[in-house]
PDB file of C-alpha atoms in Angstrom:
ATOM      1  CA  MET A   1    -124.326 135.182 175.202  1.00 66.00           C
ATOM      2  CA  THR A   2    -124.758 132.775 178.110  1.00 73.00           C
ATOM      3  CA  ASP A   3    -123.536 132.573 181.695  1.00 78.00           C
ATOM      4  CA  THR A   4    -123.693 128.767 181.748  1.00 82.00           C
ATOM      5  CA  THR A   5    -120.190 127.358 181.894  1.00 86.00           C
ATOM      6  CA  LEU A   6    -119.288 123.809 180.908  1.00 86.00           C
ATOM      7  CA  VAL A   7    -116.727 121.315 182.097  1.00 82.00           C
ATOM      8  CA  PRO A   8    -115.499 119.543 178.944  1.00 82.00           C
ATOM      9  CA  PRO A   9    -115.526 115.731 178.966  1.00 84.00           C
ATOM     10  CA  PRO A  10    -112.185 113.929 179.384  1.00 84.00           C
ATOM     11  CA  HIS A  11    -110.051 114.642 176.340  1.00 87.00           C
ATOM     12  CA  VAL A  12    -106.487 115.131 175.151  1.00 88.00           C
ATOM     13  CA  VAL A  13    -105.463 118.718 174.381  1.00 91.00           C
ATOM     14  CA  PRO A  14    -103.005 118.738 171.455  1.00 93.00           C
ATOM     15  CA  THR A  15     -99.643 120.229 172.353  1.00 93.00           C
ATOM     16  CA  VAL A  16     -98.092 120.494 168.885  1.00 96.00           C
ATOM     17  CA  PHE A  17     -99.299 122.090 165.682  1.00 97.00           C
ATOM     18  CA  THR A  18    -100.849 119.592 163.327  1.00 97.00           C
ATOM     19  CA  ARG A  19    -102.879 119.261 160.138  1.00 96.00           C
ATOM     20  CA  ASP A  20    -105.023 116.571 161.760  1.00 95.00           C
ATOM     21  CA  GLN A  21    -108.764 117.117 162.024  1.00 94.00           C
ATOM     22  CA  LEU A  22    -109.299 118.325 165.604  1.00 96.00           C
ATOM     23  CA  ASP A  23    -112.348 118.741 167.761  1.00 94.00           C
ATOM     24  CA  TRP A  24    -113.102 121.917 169.698  1.00 95.00           C
ATOM     25  CA  LEU A  25    -114.789 121.902 173.118  1.00 96.00           C
ATOM     26  CA  PRO A  26    -116.568 125.037 174.412  1.00 96.00           C
ATOM     27  CA  TRP A  27    -116.356 126.381 177.947  1.00 95.00           C
ATOM     28  CA  LEU A  28    -119.705 128.155 177.530  1.00 95.00           C
ATOM     29  CA  GLU A  29    -122.945 126.425 176.593  1.00 95.00           C
ATOM     30  CA  PRO A  30    -123.787 126.459 172.864  1.00 96.00           C
ATOM     31  CA  LEU A  31    -127.399 126.935 171.867  1.00 96.00           C
ATOM     32  CA  PRO A  32    -129.083 123.500 171.556  1.00 95.00           C
ATOM     33  CA  VAL A  33    -129.955 122.535 167.980  1.00 95.00           C
ATOM     34  CA  GLU A  34    -133.631 122.168 168.878  1.00 96.00           C
ATOM     35  CA  GLU A  35    -133.749 125.832 169.981  1.00 96.00           C
ATOM     36  CA  LEU A  36    -132.461 127.241 166.677  1.00 97.00           C
ATOM     37  CA  THR A  37    -134.946 129.520 164.936  1.00 96.00           C
ATOM     38  CA  ASP A  38    -135.052 130.867 161.402  1.00 97.00           C
ATOM     39  CA  ARG A  39    -133.168 133.934 162.625  1.00 96.00           C
ATOM     40  CA  HIS A  40    -130.422 131.709 164.052  1.00 96.00           C
ATOM     41  CA  PHE A  41    -130.129 129.799 160.781  1.00 96.00           C
ATOM     42  CA  ALA A  42    -129.872 133.110 158.937  1.00 96.00           C
ATOM     43  CA  GLY A  43    -126.957 134.004 161.259  1.00 95.00           C
ATOM     44  CA  LEU A  44    -125.275 130.649 160.635  1.00 95.00           C
ATOM     45  CA  VAL A  45    -125.477 131.358 156.868  1.00 93.00           C
ATOM     46  CA  ASP A  46    -124.729 127.669 156.185  1.00 92.00           C
ATOM     47  CA  ALA A  47    -127.248 125.374 157.883  1.00 94.00           C
ATOM     48  CA  SER A  48    -124.556 122.714 158.283  1.00 94.00           C
ATOM     49  CA  ARG A  49    -122.798 124.953 160.811  1.00 94.00           C
ATOM     50  CA  ALA A  50    -125.541 123.984 163.273  1.00 95.00           C
ATOM     51  CA  ASN A  51    -123.443 120.821 163.748  1.00 95.00           C
ATOM     52  CA  SER A  52    -120.577 122.901 165.181  1.00 95.00           C
ATOM     53  CA  ALA A  53    -120.530 123.724 168.910  1.00 94.00           C
ATOM     54  CA  TYR A  54    -118.448 126.801 168.100  1.00 95.00           C
ATOM     55  CA  PHE A  55    -120.986 128.272 165.711  1.00 96.00           C
ATOM     56  CA  ARG A  56    -123.938 127.301 167.935  1.00 97.00           C
ATOM     57  CA  LEU A  57    -122.218 129.286 170.696  1.00 96.00           C
ATOM     58  CA  LEU A  58    -121.630 132.328 168.483  1.00 96.00           C
ATOM     59  CA  VAL A  59    -125.172 132.147 167.096  1.00 97.00           C
ATOM     60  CA  ARG A  60    -126.476 133.308 170.455  1.00 96.00           C
ATOM     61  CA  ASP A  61    -125.936 136.678 168.749  1.00 96.00           C
ATOM     62  CA  PRO A  62    -127.187 135.735 165.273  1.00 96.00           C
ATOM     63  CA  ASP A  63    -126.838 139.151 163.657  1.00 96.00           C
ATOM     64  CA  VAL A  64    -123.188 139.507 164.669  1.00 96.00           C
ATOM     65  CA  LEU A  65    -122.428 135.928 163.598  1.00 96.00           C
ATOM     66  CA  GLY A  66    -124.090 136.564 160.244  1.00 96.00           C
ATOM     67  CA  ALA A  67    -121.897 139.598 159.633  1.00 96.00           C
ATOM     68  CA  ARG A  68    -118.825 137.665 160.796  1.00 95.00           C
ATOM     69  CA  THR A  69    -119.550 134.719 158.523  1.00 94.00           C
ATOM     70  CA  ARG A  70    -120.240 136.809 155.427  1.00 94.00           C
ATOM     71  CA  THR A  71    -116.952 138.649 156.030  1.00 95.00           C
ATOM     72  CA  ASP A  72    -115.122 135.328 156.410  1.00 94.00           C
ATOM     73  CA  LYS A  73    -116.605 133.953 153.196  1.00 93.00           C
ATOM     74  CA  ASP A  74    -115.826 137.073 151.201  1.00 93.00           C
ATOM     75  CA  ILE A  75    -112.203 137.050 152.333  1.00 94.00           C
ATOM     76  CA  PHE A  76    -111.538 133.363 151.701  1.00 93.00           C
ATOM     77  CA  TYR A  77    -114.026 132.242 149.039  1.00 91.00           C
ATOM     78  CA  ASN A  78    -114.234 135.237 146.705  1.00 85.00           C
ATOM     79  CA  PRO A  79    -112.548 134.070 143.467  1.00 80.00           C
ATOM     80  CA  GLU A  80    -113.014 137.260 141.429  1.00 84.00           C
ATOM     81  CA  ALA A  81    -109.530 138.735 141.949  1.00 84.00           C
ATOM     82  CA  GLY A  82    -106.651 139.055 144.347  1.00 91.00           C
ATOM     83  CA  LEU A  83    -104.645 136.366 146.080  1.00 95.00           C
ATOM     84  CA  PRO A  84    -105.009 132.675 145.205  1.00 96.00           C
ATOM     85  CA  ARG A  85    -106.978 130.767 147.837  1.00 96.00           C
ATOM     86  CA  ALA A  86    -103.868 128.837 148.923  1.00 97.00           C
ATOM     87  CA  GLU A  87    -102.089 132.032 149.934  1.00 97.00           C
ATOM     88  CA  ARG A  88    -105.097 133.472 151.747  1.00 97.00           C
ATOM     89  CA  GLU A  89    -105.045 130.236 153.764  1.00 97.00           C
ATOM     90  CA  LEU A  90    -101.278 130.601 154.258  1.00 98.00           C
ATOM     91  CA  ALA A  91    -101.772 134.062 155.783  1.00 98.00           C
ATOM     92  CA  ALA A  92    -104.458 132.680 158.128  1.00 98.00           C
ATOM     93  CA  ALA A  93    -102.271 129.706 159.073  1.00 98.00           C
ATOM     94  CA  ALA A  94     -99.307 131.997 159.813  1.00 98.00           C
ATOM     95  CA  ALA A  95    -101.403 134.275 162.051  1.00 98.00           C
ATOM     96  CA  SER A  96    -102.812 131.219 163.826  1.00 98.00           C
ATOM     97  CA  ARG A  97     -99.339 129.670 164.249  1.00 98.00           C
ATOM     98  CA  LEU A  98     -98.029 132.885 165.825  1.00 98.00           C
ATOM     99  CA  ASN A  99    -101.077 133.275 168.090  1.00 97.00           C
ATOM    100  CA  GLY A 100    -100.842 129.664 169.274  1.00 97.00           C
ATOM    101  CA  CYS A 101    -104.289 128.718 168.011  1.00 97.00           C
ATOM    102  CA  ILE A 102    -103.668 125.032 167.275  1.00 97.00           C
ATOM    103  CA  TYR A 103    -107.249 124.461 166.103  1.00 97.00           C
ATOM    104  CA  CYS A 104    -107.325 127.341 163.576  1.00 97.00           C
ATOM    105  CA  ALA A 105    -103.793 126.560 162.389  1.00 98.00           C
ATOM    106  CA  SER A 106    -104.830 122.953 161.681  1.00 97.00           C
ATOM    107  CA  VAL A 107    -107.815 124.036 159.594  1.00 97.00           C
ATOM    108  CA  HIS A 108    -105.995 126.631 157.500  1.00 97.00           C
ATOM    109  CA  ALA A 109    -102.839 124.563 157.103  1.00 98.00           C
ATOM    110  CA  ARG A 110    -104.993 121.766 155.628  1.00 98.00           C
ATOM    111  CA  PHE A 111    -106.596 124.224 153.228  1.00 97.00           C
ATOM    112  CA  ALA A 112    -103.200 125.713 152.312  1.00 98.00           C
ATOM    113  CA  VAL A 113    -101.936 122.235 151.427  1.00 98.00           C
ATOM    114  CA  THR A 114    -105.105 121.358 149.526  1.00 98.00           C
ATOM    115  CA  PHE A 115    -104.921 124.425 147.311  1.00 97.00           C
ATOM    116  CA  SER A 116    -101.122 124.780 146.982  1.00 97.00           C
ATOM    117  CA  LYS A 117     -99.982 121.118 147.050  1.00 98.00           C
ATOM    118  CA  ARG A 118     -96.959 122.374 149.051  1.00 98.00           C
ATOM    119  CA  GLU A 119     -97.348 119.959 151.935  1.00 98.00           C
ATOM    120  CA  ALA A 120     -93.697 120.055 153.051  1.00 98.00           C
ATOM    121  CA  ASP A 121     -93.598 123.856 153.209  1.00 98.00           C
ATOM    122  CA  VAL A 122     -96.852 124.136 155.149  1.00 98.00           C
ATOM    123  CA  GLN A 123     -95.674 121.461 157.567  1.00 98.00           C
ATOM    124  CA  LYS A 124     -92.406 123.402 158.081  1.00 98.00           C
ATOM    125  CA  LEU A 125     -94.473 126.438 159.052  1.00 98.00           C
ATOM    126  CA  LEU A 126     -96.372 124.365 161.607  1.00 98.00           C
ATOM    127  CA  ASP A 127     -93.293 122.560 162.942  1.00 98.00           C
ATOM    128  CA  ASP A 128     -90.757 125.380 163.038  1.00 98.00           C
ATOM    129  CA  GLY A 129     -92.823 128.543 163.184  1.00 98.00           C
ATOM    130  CA  VAL A 130     -93.188 131.707 161.175  1.00 98.00           C
ATOM    131  CA  GLY A 131     -89.434 132.254 160.712  1.00 97.00           C
ATOM    132  CA  VAL A 132     -88.931 129.363 158.288  1.00 98.00           C
ATOM    133  CA  ASP A 133     -87.812 129.925 154.697  1.00 98.00           C
ATOM    134  CA  LEU A 134     -90.691 129.137 152.342  1.00 98.00           C
ATOM    135  CA  GLY A 135     -89.402 130.989 149.276  1.00 98.00           C
ATOM    136  CA  GLU A 136     -89.620 134.762 148.829  1.00 98.00           C
ATOM    137  CA  ARG A 137     -93.277 135.052 147.807  1.00 98.00           C
ATOM    138  CA  TRP A 138     -94.529 132.966 150.742  1.00 98.00           C
ATOM    139  CA  ASN A 139     -91.941 134.573 153.060  1.00 98.00           C
ATOM    140  CA  ALA A 140     -93.346 138.006 152.164  1.00 98.00           C
ATOM    141  CA  ILE A 141     -96.903 136.862 152.879  1.00 98.00           C
ATOM    142  CA  VAL A 142     -95.919 135.284 156.202  1.00 98.00           C
ATOM    143  CA  ALA A 143     -93.901 138.380 157.209  1.00 98.00           C
ATOM    144  CA  ALA A 144     -96.915 140.615 156.525  1.00 98.00           C
ATOM    145  CA  ALA A 145     -99.204 138.304 158.510  1.00 98.00           C
ATOM    146  CA  VAL A 146     -96.728 138.232 161.400  1.00 97.00           C
ATOM    147  CA  ALA A 147     -96.460 142.028 161.495  1.00 97.00           C
ATOM    148  CA  LEU A 148    -100.240 142.426 161.530  1.00 96.00           C
ATOM    149  CA  THR A 149    -100.581 139.752 164.209  1.00 95.00           C
ATOM    150  CA  THR A 150     -97.836 141.008 166.497  1.00 93.00           C
ATOM    151  CA  THR A 151     -98.896 144.671 166.485  1.00 90.00           C
ATOM    152  CA  PRO A 152    -100.907 145.974 163.525  1.00 85.00           C
ATOM    153  CA  ILE A 153     -98.989 149.266 163.386  1.00 90.00           C
ATOM    154  CA  THR A 154     -95.821 147.210 162.801  1.00 93.00           C
ATOM    155  CA  PHE A 155     -97.176 146.527 159.309  1.00 95.00           C
ATOM    156  CA  GLY A 156     -96.121 149.283 156.972  1.00 96.00           C
ATOM    157  CA  PRO A 157     -94.831 150.378 153.559  1.00 97.00           C
ATOM    158  CA  ALA A 158     -91.857 147.985 153.665  1.00 97.00           C
ATOM    159  CA  HIS A 159     -94.229 145.007 153.905  1.00 98.00           C
ATOM    160  CA  VAL A 160     -96.349 146.317 151.028  1.00 98.00           C
ATOM    161  CA  ASP A 161     -93.230 146.916 148.913  1.00 98.00           C
ATOM    162  CA  ARG A 162     -92.029 143.367 149.614  1.00 98.00           C
ATOM    163  CA  LEU A 163     -95.431 141.929 148.652  1.00 98.00           C
ATOM    164  CA  ARG A 164     -95.458 143.966 145.436  1.00 98.00           C
ATOM    165  CA  ALA A 165     -91.913 142.814 144.662  1.00 98.00           C
ATOM    166  CA  ALA A 166     -93.259 139.265 144.993  1.00 98.00           C
ATOM    167  CA  ARG A 167     -95.774 140.110 142.222  1.00 97.00           C
ATOM    168  CA  LEU A 168     -98.849 140.695 144.394  1.00 97.00           C
ATOM    169  CA  ASP A 169    -101.137 143.361 142.971  1.00 96.00           C
ATOM    170  CA  ASP A 170    -103.190 145.732 145.128  1.00 96.00           C
ATOM    171  CA  ALA A 171    -106.130 143.313 145.432  1.00 95.00           C
ATOM    172  CA  ALA A 172    -103.764 140.513 146.477  1.00 96.00           C
ATOM    173  CA  VAL A 173    -102.093 142.738 149.076  1.00 97.00           C
ATOM    174  CA  ALA A 174    -105.545 143.585 150.446  1.00 96.00           C
ATOM    175  CA  ASP A 175    -106.330 139.845 150.665  1.00 96.00           C
ATOM    176  CA  VAL A 176    -103.168 139.205 152.718  1.00 97.00           C
ATOM    177  CA  ILE A 177    -104.137 141.997 155.107  1.00 97.00           C
ATOM    178  CA  GLN A 178    -107.746 140.831 155.422  1.00 96.00           C
ATOM    179  CA  ALA A 179    -106.934 137.128 155.853  1.00 96.00           C
ATOM    180  CA  ALA A 180    -104.313 137.789 158.535  1.00 97.00           C
ATOM    181  CA  ALA A 181    -106.371 140.447 160.315  1.00 96.00           C
ATOM    182  CA  PHE A 182    -109.516 138.322 160.349  1.00 96.00           C
ATOM    183  CA  PHE A 183    -107.723 135.371 161.912  1.00 94.00           C
ATOM    184  CA  ASN A 184    -105.764 137.538 164.290  1.00 93.00           C
ATOM    185  CA  TRP A 185    -109.187 138.367 165.738  1.00 94.00           C
ATOM    186  CA  ALA A 186    -110.785 134.941 165.228  1.00 95.00           C
ATOM    187  CA  ASN A 187    -107.894 133.161 167.022  1.00 96.00           C
ATOM    188  CA  ARG A 188    -108.401 135.274 170.108  1.00 95.00           C
ATOM    189  CA  LEU A 189    -112.141 134.607 170.096  1.00 94.00           C
ATOM    190  CA  MET A 190    -111.715 130.847 169.737  1.00 95.00           C
ATOM    191  CA  LEU A 191    -108.907 130.671 172.317  1.00 96.00           C
ATOM    192  CA  SER A 192    -111.063 132.498 174.874  1.00 95.00           C
ATOM    193  CA  LEU A 193    -114.206 130.371 174.433  1.00 96.00           C
ATOM    194  CA  GLY A 194    -112.902 126.784 174.530  1.00 96.00           C
ATOM    195  CA  GLU A 195    -110.034 124.478 173.693  1.00 95.00           C
ATOM    196  CA  PRO A 196    -109.005 122.024 170.964  1.00 96.00           C
ATOM    197  CA  ALA A 197    -109.156 118.287 171.483  1.00 95.00           C
ATOM    198  CA  SER A 198    -107.244 115.555 169.688  1.00 92.00           C
ATOM    199  CA  PRO A 199    -109.283 112.846 167.997  1.00 79.00           C
ATOM    200  CA  PRO A 200    -109.617 109.632 170.006  1.00 73.00           C
ATOM    201  CA  ALA A 201    -106.666 107.263 169.597  1.00 70.00           C
ATOM    202  CA  GLY A 202    -107.125 104.261 167.309  1.00 62.00           C
TER     203      GLY A 202
END
């Protein structure tokens, strides 16, 4: 990591949850693009992530970032079985909404809308929080994500039974757990390393 701290440029920190595209400003110095080596690019996994200050900060430990990114991709992009992508994104958005990570919530709410086409329901989650009624299947997914986010040992057989009653098979239940758990951790990392910024007005 680095000991060099940064003072972000003047910006507006969003105060409400949104599906807008936000910026993210680090409080620690990312690795400059011109200093990235082949090992760093291997850690980024996708070369385009070199454009992100967040990933150029995490790539200071390229092996850990590589493991983190492969885990992320397998949870959210693996189409072989389990939960539909929209509901993996819903679990991540719910964890992010509860943790107060406006940046992560914006990203995963956008994806949830893209893959589910349920814009009004996703916006209700952002506006009113994790207690809103989204229909039993989505309510069960959000309740599981909330339990895992609040205190993991709160999650138990009753949550699994509710997910199964909502027609989630074992692979889908595992996807709910992994999506919520991953972002329960990722929110805390992002919230401790920088802050979101609203796009410039106009």
